[in-house]
PDB file of C-alpha atoms in Angstrom:
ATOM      1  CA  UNK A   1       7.086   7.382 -16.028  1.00 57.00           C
ATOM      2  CA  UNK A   2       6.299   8.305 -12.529  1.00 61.00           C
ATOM      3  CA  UNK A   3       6.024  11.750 -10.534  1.00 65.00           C
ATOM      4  CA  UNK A   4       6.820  12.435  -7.010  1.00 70.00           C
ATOM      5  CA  UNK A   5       5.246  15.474  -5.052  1.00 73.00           C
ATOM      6  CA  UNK A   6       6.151  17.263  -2.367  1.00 79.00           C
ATOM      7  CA  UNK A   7       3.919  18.015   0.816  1.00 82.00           C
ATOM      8  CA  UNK A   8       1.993  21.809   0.280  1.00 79.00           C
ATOM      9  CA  UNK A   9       0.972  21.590   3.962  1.00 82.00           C
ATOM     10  CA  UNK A  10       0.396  19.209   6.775  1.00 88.00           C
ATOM     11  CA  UNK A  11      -2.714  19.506   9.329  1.00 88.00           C
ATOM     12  CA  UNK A  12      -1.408  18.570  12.853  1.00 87.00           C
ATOM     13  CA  UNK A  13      -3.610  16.928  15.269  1.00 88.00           C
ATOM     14  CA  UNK A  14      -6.434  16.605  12.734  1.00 91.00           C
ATOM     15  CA  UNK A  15      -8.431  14.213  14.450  1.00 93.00           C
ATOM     16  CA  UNK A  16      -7.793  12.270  17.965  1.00 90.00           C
ATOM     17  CA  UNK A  17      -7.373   9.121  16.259  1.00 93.00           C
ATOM     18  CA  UNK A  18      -5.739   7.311  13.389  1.00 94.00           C
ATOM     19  CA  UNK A  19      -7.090   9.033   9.926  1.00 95.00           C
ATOM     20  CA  UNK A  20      -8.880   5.656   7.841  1.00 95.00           C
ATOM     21  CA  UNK A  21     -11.041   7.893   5.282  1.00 96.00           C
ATOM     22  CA  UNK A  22     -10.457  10.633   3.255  1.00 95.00           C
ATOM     23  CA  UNK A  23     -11.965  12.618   0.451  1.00 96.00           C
ATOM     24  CA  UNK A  24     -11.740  15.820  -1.406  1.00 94.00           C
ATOM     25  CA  UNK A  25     -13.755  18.234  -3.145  1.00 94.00           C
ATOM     26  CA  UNK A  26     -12.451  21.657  -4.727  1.00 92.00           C
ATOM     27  CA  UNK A  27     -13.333  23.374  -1.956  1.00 94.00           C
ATOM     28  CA  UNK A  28     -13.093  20.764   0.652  1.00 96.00           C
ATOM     29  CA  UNK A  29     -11.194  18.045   2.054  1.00 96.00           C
ATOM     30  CA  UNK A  30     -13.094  15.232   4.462  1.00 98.00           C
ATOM     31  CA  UNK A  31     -11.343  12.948   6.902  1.00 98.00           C
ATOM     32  CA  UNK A  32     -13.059  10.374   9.158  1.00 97.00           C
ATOM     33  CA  UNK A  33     -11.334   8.724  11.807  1.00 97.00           C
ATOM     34  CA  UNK A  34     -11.842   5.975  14.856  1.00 96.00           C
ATOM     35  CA  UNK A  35     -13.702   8.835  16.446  1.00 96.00           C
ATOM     36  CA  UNK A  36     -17.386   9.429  15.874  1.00 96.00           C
ATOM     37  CA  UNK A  37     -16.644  12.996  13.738  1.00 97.00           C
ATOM     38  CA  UNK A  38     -16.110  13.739  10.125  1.00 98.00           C
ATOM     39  CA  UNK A  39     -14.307  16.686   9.851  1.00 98.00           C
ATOM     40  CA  UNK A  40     -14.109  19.558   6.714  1.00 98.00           C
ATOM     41  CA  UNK A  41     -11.048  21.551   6.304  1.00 97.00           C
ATOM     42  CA  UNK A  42     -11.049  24.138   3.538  1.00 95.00           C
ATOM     43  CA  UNK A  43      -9.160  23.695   0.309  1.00 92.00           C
ATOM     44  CA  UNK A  44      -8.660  27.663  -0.437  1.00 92.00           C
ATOM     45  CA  UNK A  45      -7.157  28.668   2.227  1.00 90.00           C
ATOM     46  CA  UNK A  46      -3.510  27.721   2.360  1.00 89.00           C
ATOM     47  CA  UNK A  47      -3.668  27.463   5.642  1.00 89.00           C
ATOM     48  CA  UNK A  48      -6.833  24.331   5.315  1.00 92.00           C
ATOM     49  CA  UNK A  49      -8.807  25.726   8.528  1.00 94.00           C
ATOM     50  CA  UNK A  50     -11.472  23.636  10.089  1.00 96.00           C
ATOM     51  CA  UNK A  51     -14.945  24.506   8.052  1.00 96.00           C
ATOM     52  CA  UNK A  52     -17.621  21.993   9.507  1.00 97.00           C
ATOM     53  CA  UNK A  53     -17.453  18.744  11.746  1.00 98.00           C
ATOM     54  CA  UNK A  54     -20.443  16.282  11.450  1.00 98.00           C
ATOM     55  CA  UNK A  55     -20.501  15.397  14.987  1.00 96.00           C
ATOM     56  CA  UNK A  56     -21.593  11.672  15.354  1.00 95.00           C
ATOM     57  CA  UNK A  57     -21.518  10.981  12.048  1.00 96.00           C
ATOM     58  CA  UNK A  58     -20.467   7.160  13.204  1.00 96.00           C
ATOM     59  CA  UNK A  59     -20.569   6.119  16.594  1.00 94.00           C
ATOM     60  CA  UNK A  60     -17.743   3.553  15.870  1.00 94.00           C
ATOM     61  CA  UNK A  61     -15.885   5.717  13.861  1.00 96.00           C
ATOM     62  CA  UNK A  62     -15.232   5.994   9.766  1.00 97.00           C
ATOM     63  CA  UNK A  63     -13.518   3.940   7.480  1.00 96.00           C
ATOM     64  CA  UNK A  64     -14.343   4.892   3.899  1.00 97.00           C
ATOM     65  CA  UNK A  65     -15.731   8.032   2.109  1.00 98.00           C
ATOM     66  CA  UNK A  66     -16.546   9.133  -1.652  1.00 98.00           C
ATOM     67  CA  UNK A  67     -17.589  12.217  -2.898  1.00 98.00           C
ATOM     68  CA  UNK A  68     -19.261  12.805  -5.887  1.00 97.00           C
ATOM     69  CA  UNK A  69     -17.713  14.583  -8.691  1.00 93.00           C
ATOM     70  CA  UNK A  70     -19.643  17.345  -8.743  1.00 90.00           C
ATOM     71  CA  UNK A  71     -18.491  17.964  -5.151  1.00 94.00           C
ATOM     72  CA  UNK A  72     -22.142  18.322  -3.982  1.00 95.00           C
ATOM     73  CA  UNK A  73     -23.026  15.236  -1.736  1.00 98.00           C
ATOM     74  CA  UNK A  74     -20.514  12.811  -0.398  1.00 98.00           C
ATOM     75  CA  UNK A  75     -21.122   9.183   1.137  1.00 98.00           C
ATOM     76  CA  UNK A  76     -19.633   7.521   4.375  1.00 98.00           C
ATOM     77  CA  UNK A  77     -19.200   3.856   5.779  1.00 96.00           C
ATOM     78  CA  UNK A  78     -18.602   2.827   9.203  1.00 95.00           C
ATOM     79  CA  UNK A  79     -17.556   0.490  11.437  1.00 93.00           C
ATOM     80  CA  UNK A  80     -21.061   0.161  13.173  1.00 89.00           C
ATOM     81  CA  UNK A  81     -22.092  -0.902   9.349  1.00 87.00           C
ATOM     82  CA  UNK A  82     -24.297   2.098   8.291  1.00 90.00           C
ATOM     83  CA  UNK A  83     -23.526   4.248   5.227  1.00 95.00           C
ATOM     84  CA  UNK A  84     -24.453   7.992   5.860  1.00 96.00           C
ATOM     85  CA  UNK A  85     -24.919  10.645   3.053  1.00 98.00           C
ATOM     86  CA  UNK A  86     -24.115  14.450   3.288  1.00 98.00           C
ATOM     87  CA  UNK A  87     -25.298  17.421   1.364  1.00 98.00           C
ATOM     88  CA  UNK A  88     -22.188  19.061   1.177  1.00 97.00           C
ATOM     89  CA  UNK A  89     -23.473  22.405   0.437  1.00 96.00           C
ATOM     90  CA  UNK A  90     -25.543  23.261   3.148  1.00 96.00           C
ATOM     91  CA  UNK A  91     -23.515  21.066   5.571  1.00 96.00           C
ATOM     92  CA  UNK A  92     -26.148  18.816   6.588  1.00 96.00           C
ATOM     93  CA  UNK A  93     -26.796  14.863   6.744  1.00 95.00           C
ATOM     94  CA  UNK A  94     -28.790  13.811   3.840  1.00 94.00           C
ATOM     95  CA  UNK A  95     -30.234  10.462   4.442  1.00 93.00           C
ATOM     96  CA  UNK A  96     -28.970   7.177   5.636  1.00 94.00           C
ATOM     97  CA  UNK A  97     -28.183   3.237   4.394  1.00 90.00           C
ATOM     98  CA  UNK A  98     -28.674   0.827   7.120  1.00 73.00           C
ATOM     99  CA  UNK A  99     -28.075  -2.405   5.928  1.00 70.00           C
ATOM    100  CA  UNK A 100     -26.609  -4.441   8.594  1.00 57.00           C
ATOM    101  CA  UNK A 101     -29.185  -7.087   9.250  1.00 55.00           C
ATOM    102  CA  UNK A 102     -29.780  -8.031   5.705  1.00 58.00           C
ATOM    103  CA  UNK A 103     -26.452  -8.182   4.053  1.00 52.00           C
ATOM    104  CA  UNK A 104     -23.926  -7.908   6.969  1.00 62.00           C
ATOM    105  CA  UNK A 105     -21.873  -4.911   7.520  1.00 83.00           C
ATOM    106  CA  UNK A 106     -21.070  -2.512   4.677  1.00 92.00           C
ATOM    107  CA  UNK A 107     -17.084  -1.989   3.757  1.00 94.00           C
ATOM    108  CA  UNK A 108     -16.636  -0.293   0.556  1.00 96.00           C
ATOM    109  CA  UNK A 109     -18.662   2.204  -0.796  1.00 97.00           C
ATOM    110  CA  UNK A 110     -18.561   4.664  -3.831  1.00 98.00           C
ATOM    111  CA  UNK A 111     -21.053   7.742  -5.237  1.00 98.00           C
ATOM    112  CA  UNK A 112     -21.564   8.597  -8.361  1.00 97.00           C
ATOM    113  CA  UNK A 113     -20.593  11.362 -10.458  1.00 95.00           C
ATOM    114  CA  UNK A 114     -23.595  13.149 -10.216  1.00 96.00           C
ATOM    115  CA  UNK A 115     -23.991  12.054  -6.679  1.00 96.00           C
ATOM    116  CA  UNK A 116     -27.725  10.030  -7.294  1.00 97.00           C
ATOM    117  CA  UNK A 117     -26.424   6.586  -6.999  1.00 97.00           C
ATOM    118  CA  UNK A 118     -24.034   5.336  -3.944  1.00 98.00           C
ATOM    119  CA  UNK A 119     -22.650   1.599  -4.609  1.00 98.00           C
ATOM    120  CA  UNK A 120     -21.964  -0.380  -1.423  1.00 96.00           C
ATOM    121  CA  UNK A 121     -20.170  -4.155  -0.812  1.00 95.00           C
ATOM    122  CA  UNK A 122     -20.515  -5.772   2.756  1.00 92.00           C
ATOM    123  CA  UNK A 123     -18.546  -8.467   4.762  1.00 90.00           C
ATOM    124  CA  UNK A 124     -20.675 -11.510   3.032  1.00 89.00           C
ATOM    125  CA  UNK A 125     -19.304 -10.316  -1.109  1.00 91.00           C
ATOM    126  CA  UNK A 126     -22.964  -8.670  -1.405  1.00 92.00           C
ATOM    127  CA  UNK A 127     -23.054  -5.430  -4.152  1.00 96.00           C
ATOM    128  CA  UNK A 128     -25.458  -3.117  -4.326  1.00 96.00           C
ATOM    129  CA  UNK A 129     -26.971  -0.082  -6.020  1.00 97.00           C
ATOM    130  CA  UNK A 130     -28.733   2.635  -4.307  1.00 97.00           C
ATOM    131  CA  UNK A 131     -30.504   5.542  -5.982  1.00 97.00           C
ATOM    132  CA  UNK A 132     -30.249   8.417  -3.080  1.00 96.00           C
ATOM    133  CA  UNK A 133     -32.379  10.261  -4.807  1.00 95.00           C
ATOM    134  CA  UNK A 134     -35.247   8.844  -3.210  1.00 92.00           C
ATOM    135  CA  UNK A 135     -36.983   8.799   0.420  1.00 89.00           C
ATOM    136  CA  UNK A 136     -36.630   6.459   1.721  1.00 89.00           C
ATOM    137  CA  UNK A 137     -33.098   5.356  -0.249  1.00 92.00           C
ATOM    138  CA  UNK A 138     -33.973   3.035  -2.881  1.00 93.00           C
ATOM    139  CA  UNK A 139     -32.287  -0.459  -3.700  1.00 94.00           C
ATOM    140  CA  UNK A 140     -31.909  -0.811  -7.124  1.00 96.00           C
ATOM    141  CA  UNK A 141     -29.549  -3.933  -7.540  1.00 96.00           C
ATOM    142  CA  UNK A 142     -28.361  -6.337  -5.845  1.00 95.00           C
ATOM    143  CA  UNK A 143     -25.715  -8.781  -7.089  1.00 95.00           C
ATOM    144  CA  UNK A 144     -24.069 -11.965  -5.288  1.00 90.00           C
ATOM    145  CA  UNK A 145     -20.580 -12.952  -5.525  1.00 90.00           C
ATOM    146  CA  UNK A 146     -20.029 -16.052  -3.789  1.00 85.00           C
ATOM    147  CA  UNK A 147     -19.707 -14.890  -0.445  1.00 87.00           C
ATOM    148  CA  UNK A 148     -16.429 -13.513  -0.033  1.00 92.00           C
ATOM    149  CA  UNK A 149     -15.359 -10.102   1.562  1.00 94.00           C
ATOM    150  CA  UNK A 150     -16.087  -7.358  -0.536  1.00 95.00           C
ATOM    151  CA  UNK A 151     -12.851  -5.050  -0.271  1.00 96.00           C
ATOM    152  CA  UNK A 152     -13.302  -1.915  -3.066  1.00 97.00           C
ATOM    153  CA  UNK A 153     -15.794  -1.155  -5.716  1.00 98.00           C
ATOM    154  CA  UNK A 154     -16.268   1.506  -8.247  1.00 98.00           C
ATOM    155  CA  UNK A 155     -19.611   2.954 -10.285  1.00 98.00           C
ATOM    156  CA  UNK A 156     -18.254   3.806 -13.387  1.00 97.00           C
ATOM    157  CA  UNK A 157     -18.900   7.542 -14.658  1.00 96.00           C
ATOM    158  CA  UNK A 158     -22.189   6.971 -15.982  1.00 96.00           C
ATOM    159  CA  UNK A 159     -23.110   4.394 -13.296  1.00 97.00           C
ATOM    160  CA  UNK A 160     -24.032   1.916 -15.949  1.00 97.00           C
ATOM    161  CA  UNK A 161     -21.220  -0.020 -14.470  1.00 98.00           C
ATOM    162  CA  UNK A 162     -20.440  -1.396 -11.320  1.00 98.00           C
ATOM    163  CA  UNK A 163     -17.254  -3.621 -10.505  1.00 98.00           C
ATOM    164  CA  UNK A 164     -16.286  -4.969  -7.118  1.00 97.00           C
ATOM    165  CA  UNK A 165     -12.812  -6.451  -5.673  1.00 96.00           C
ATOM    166  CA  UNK A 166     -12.583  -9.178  -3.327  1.00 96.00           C
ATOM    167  CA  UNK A 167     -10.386 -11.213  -0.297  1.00 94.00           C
ATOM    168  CA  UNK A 168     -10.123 -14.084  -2.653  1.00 92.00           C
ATOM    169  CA  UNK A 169      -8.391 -11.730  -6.051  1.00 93.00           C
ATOM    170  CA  UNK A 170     -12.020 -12.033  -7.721  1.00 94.00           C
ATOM    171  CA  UNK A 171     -12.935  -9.623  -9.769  1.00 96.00           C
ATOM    172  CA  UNK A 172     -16.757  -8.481 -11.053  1.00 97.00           C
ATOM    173  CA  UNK A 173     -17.955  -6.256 -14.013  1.00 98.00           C
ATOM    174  CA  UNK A 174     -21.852  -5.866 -13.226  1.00 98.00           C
ATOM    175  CA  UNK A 175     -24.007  -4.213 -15.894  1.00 98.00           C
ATOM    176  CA  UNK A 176     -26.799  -1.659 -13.969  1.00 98.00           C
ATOM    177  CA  UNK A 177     -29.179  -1.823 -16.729  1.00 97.00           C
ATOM    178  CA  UNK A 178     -29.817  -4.858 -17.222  1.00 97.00           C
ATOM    179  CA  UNK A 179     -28.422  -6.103 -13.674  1.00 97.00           C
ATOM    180  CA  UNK A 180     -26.345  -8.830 -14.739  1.00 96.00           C
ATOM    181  CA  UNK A 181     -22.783  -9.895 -14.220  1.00 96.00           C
ATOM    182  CA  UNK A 182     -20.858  -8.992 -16.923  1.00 96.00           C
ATOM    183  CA  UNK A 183     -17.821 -10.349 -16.208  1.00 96.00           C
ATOM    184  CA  UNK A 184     -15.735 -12.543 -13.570  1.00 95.00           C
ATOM    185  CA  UNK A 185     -12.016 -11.246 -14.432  1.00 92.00           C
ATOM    186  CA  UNK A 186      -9.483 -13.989 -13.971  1.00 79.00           C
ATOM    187  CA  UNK A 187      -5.671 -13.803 -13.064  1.00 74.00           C
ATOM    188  CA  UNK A 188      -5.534 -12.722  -9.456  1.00 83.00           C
ATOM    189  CA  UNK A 189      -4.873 -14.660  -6.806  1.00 81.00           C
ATOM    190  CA  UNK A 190      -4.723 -12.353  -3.502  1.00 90.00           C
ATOM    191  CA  UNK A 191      -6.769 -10.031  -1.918  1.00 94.00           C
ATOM    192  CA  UNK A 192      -7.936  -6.792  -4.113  1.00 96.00           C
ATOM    193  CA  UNK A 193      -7.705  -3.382  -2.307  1.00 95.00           C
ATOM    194  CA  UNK A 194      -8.332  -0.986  -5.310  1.00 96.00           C
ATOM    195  CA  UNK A 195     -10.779  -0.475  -8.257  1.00 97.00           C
ATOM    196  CA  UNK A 196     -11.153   2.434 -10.397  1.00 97.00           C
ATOM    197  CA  UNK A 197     -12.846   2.547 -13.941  1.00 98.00           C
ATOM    198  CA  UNK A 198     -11.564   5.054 -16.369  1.00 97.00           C
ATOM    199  CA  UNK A 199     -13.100   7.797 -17.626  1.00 96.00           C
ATOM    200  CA  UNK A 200     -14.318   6.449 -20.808  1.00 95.00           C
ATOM    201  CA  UNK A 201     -15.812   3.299 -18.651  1.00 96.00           C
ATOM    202  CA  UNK A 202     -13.552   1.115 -21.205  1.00 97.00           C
ATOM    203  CA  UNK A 203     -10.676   0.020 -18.821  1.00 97.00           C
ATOM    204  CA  UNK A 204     -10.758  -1.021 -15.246  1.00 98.00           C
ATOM    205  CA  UNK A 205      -7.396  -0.958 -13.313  1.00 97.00           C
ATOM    206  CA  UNK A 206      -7.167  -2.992  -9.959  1.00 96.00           C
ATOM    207  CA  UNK A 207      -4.719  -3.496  -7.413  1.00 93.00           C
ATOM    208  CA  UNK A 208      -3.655  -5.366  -4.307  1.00 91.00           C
ATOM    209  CA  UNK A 209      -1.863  -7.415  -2.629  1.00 89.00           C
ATOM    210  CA  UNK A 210       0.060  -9.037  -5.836  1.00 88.00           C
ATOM    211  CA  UNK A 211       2.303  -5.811  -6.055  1.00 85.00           C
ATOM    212  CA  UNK A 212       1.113  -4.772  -9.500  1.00 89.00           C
ATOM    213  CA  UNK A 213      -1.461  -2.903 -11.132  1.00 93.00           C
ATOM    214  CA  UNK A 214      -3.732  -4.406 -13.414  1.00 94.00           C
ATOM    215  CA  UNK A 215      -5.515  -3.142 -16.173  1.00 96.00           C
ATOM    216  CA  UNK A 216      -8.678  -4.943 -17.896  1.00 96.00           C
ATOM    217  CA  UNK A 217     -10.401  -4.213 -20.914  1.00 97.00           C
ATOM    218  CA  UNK A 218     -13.837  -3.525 -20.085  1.00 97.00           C
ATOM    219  CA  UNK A 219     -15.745  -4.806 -23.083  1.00 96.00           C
ATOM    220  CA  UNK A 220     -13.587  -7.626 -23.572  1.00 95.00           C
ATOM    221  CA  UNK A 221     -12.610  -8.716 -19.915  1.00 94.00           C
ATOM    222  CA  UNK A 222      -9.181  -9.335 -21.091  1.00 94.00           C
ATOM    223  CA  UNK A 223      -6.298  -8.178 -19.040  1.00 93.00           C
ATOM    224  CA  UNK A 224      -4.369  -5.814 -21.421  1.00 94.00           C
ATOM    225  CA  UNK A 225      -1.344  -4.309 -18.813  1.00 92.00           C
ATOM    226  CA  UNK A 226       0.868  -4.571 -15.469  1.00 91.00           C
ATOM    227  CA  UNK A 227       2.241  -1.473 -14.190  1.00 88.00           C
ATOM    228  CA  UNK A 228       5.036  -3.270 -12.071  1.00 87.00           C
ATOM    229  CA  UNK A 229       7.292  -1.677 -10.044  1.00 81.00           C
ATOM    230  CA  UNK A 230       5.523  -1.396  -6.342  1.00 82.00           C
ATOM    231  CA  UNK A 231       7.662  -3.825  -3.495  1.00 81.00           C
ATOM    232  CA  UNK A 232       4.729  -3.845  -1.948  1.00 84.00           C
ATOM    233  CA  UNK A 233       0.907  -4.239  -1.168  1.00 88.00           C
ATOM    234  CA  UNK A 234      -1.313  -1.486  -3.429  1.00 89.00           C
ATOM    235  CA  UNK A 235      -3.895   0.074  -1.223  1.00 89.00           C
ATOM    236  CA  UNK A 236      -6.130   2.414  -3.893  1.00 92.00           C
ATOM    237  CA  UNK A 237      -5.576   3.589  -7.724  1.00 94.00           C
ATOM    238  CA  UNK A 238      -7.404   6.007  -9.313  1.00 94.00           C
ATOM    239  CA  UNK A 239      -7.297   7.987 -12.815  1.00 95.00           C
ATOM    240  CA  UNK A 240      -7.048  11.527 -13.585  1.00 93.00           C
ATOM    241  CA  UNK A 241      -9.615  13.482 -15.506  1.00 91.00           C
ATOM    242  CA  UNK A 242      -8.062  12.051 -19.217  1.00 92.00           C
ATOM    243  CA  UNK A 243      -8.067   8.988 -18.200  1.00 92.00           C
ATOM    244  CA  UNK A 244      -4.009   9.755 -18.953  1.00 92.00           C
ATOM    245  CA  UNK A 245      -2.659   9.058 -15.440  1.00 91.00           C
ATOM    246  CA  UNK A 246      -3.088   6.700 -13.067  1.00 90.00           C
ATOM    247  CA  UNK A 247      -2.307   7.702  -9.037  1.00 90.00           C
ATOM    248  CA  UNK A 248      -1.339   4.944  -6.424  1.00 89.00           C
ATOM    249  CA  UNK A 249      -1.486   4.568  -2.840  1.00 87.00           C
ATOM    250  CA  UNK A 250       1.046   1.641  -1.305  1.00 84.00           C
ATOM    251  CA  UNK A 251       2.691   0.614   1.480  1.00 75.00           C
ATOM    252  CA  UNK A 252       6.537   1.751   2.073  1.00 70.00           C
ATOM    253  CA  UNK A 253       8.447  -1.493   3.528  1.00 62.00           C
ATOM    254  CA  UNK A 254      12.123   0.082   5.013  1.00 55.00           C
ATOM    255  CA  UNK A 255      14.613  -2.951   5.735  1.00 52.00           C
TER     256      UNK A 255
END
């Protein structure tokens, strides 16, 4: 079963170049862009005015974002290769990753639930763990996975998990605790462009470039479902609250 939505309200001219990140609180919504500036548009208003804009927030612009569940600090990647974090409720910027000499350029990025631990994969397949809860930003982990572009990755709720998704349709479970690979999931062949753990932390659903949506079992590393029906490349997936639903972003080929 599958549910289609209709637009609430559209935001004209957000930003002066194409939109690549987004990411949305309760009372927020962030957008980065080619351009230097994140911007903040208000959730509660139906009208979604313009609440803050971190002005050089990325000198080559923005291309990913998380927010933390609790809506309090968010995380940013960009194209110059440093990650950037935000305290979200006094506006302000909250420390900074710069990783770029030591593990090539950061790409995917995502923030914990409680917003204390950022995960991060670069150009060279490098993961890593970061507690931002320190000054400077501490490393925690750091796990290698033969080299190849890391595309998405995903802290699970508690952040005892990581998993990462790669060029090459690899797939990596990573335990925090004990910082060991947990898992190399088998059965994809192309490039991964989505990762999201459930709820629970027991199933991991991927997607990609092989049209369908994958689900693993966590514990196991077995795959256990396809959710077919996409004609084309699967950019994201992600689970609501229940761990009931699963959203996905794709691509819409017209012939």
């Amino acid at each position: 079963m599958s549910k289609q939505y209709l637009t609430a309200h559209s935001i004209e001219n957000a930003h002066e170049s194409s939109i690549y990140a987004l990411g949305v609180t309760s009372t927020l919504t962030l957008t980065g862009s080619g351009s230097p500036a994140i911007k903040l548009h208000s959730t509660q208003d139906p009208d979604h005015p313009l609440m803050h804009t971190f002005d050089n927030a990325h000198t080559l612009g923005c291309h990913h974002i998380s927010v933390s569940k609790a809506g309090r600090r968010a995380v940013s990647s960009g194209f110059e290769g440093s990650v950037m974090i935000w305290d979200l409720e006094h506006l302000e910027p909250n420390g900074e990753i710069d990783d770029v000499n030591e593990s090539g350029r950061t790409w995917p990025i995502s923030i914990s639930a409680d917003g204390s631990r950022c995960l991060t994969g670069s150009h060279n397949g490098r993961v890593r763990v970061w507690d931002l809860e320190k000054t400077p930003i501490l490393k925690l982990r750091d796990y290698e996975t033969k080299n190849v572009f890391a595309m998405c990755v995903d802290l699970s709720h508690d952040s005892k998990l990581a998993a990462s998704g790669h060029e090459n349709g690899g797939v990596y479970i990573f335990n925090n605790e004990t910082g060991r690979m947990l898992h190399s999931l088998t059965g994809l062949i192309k490039p991964v462009r989505g990762i999201a753990f459930s709820p629970t932390g027991k199933l991991l659903a991927v997607c990609g470039d092989f049209q369908v949506v994958a689900i693993y079992d966590v514990h196991s590393g077995e795959q256990v479902f396809n959710f077919v029906g996409h004609n084309s490349w699967v950019f994201s997936v992600c689970w609501n609250e229940t761990g009931q639903f699963l959203a996905t972003r794709f691509v819409i080929l017209f012939k």
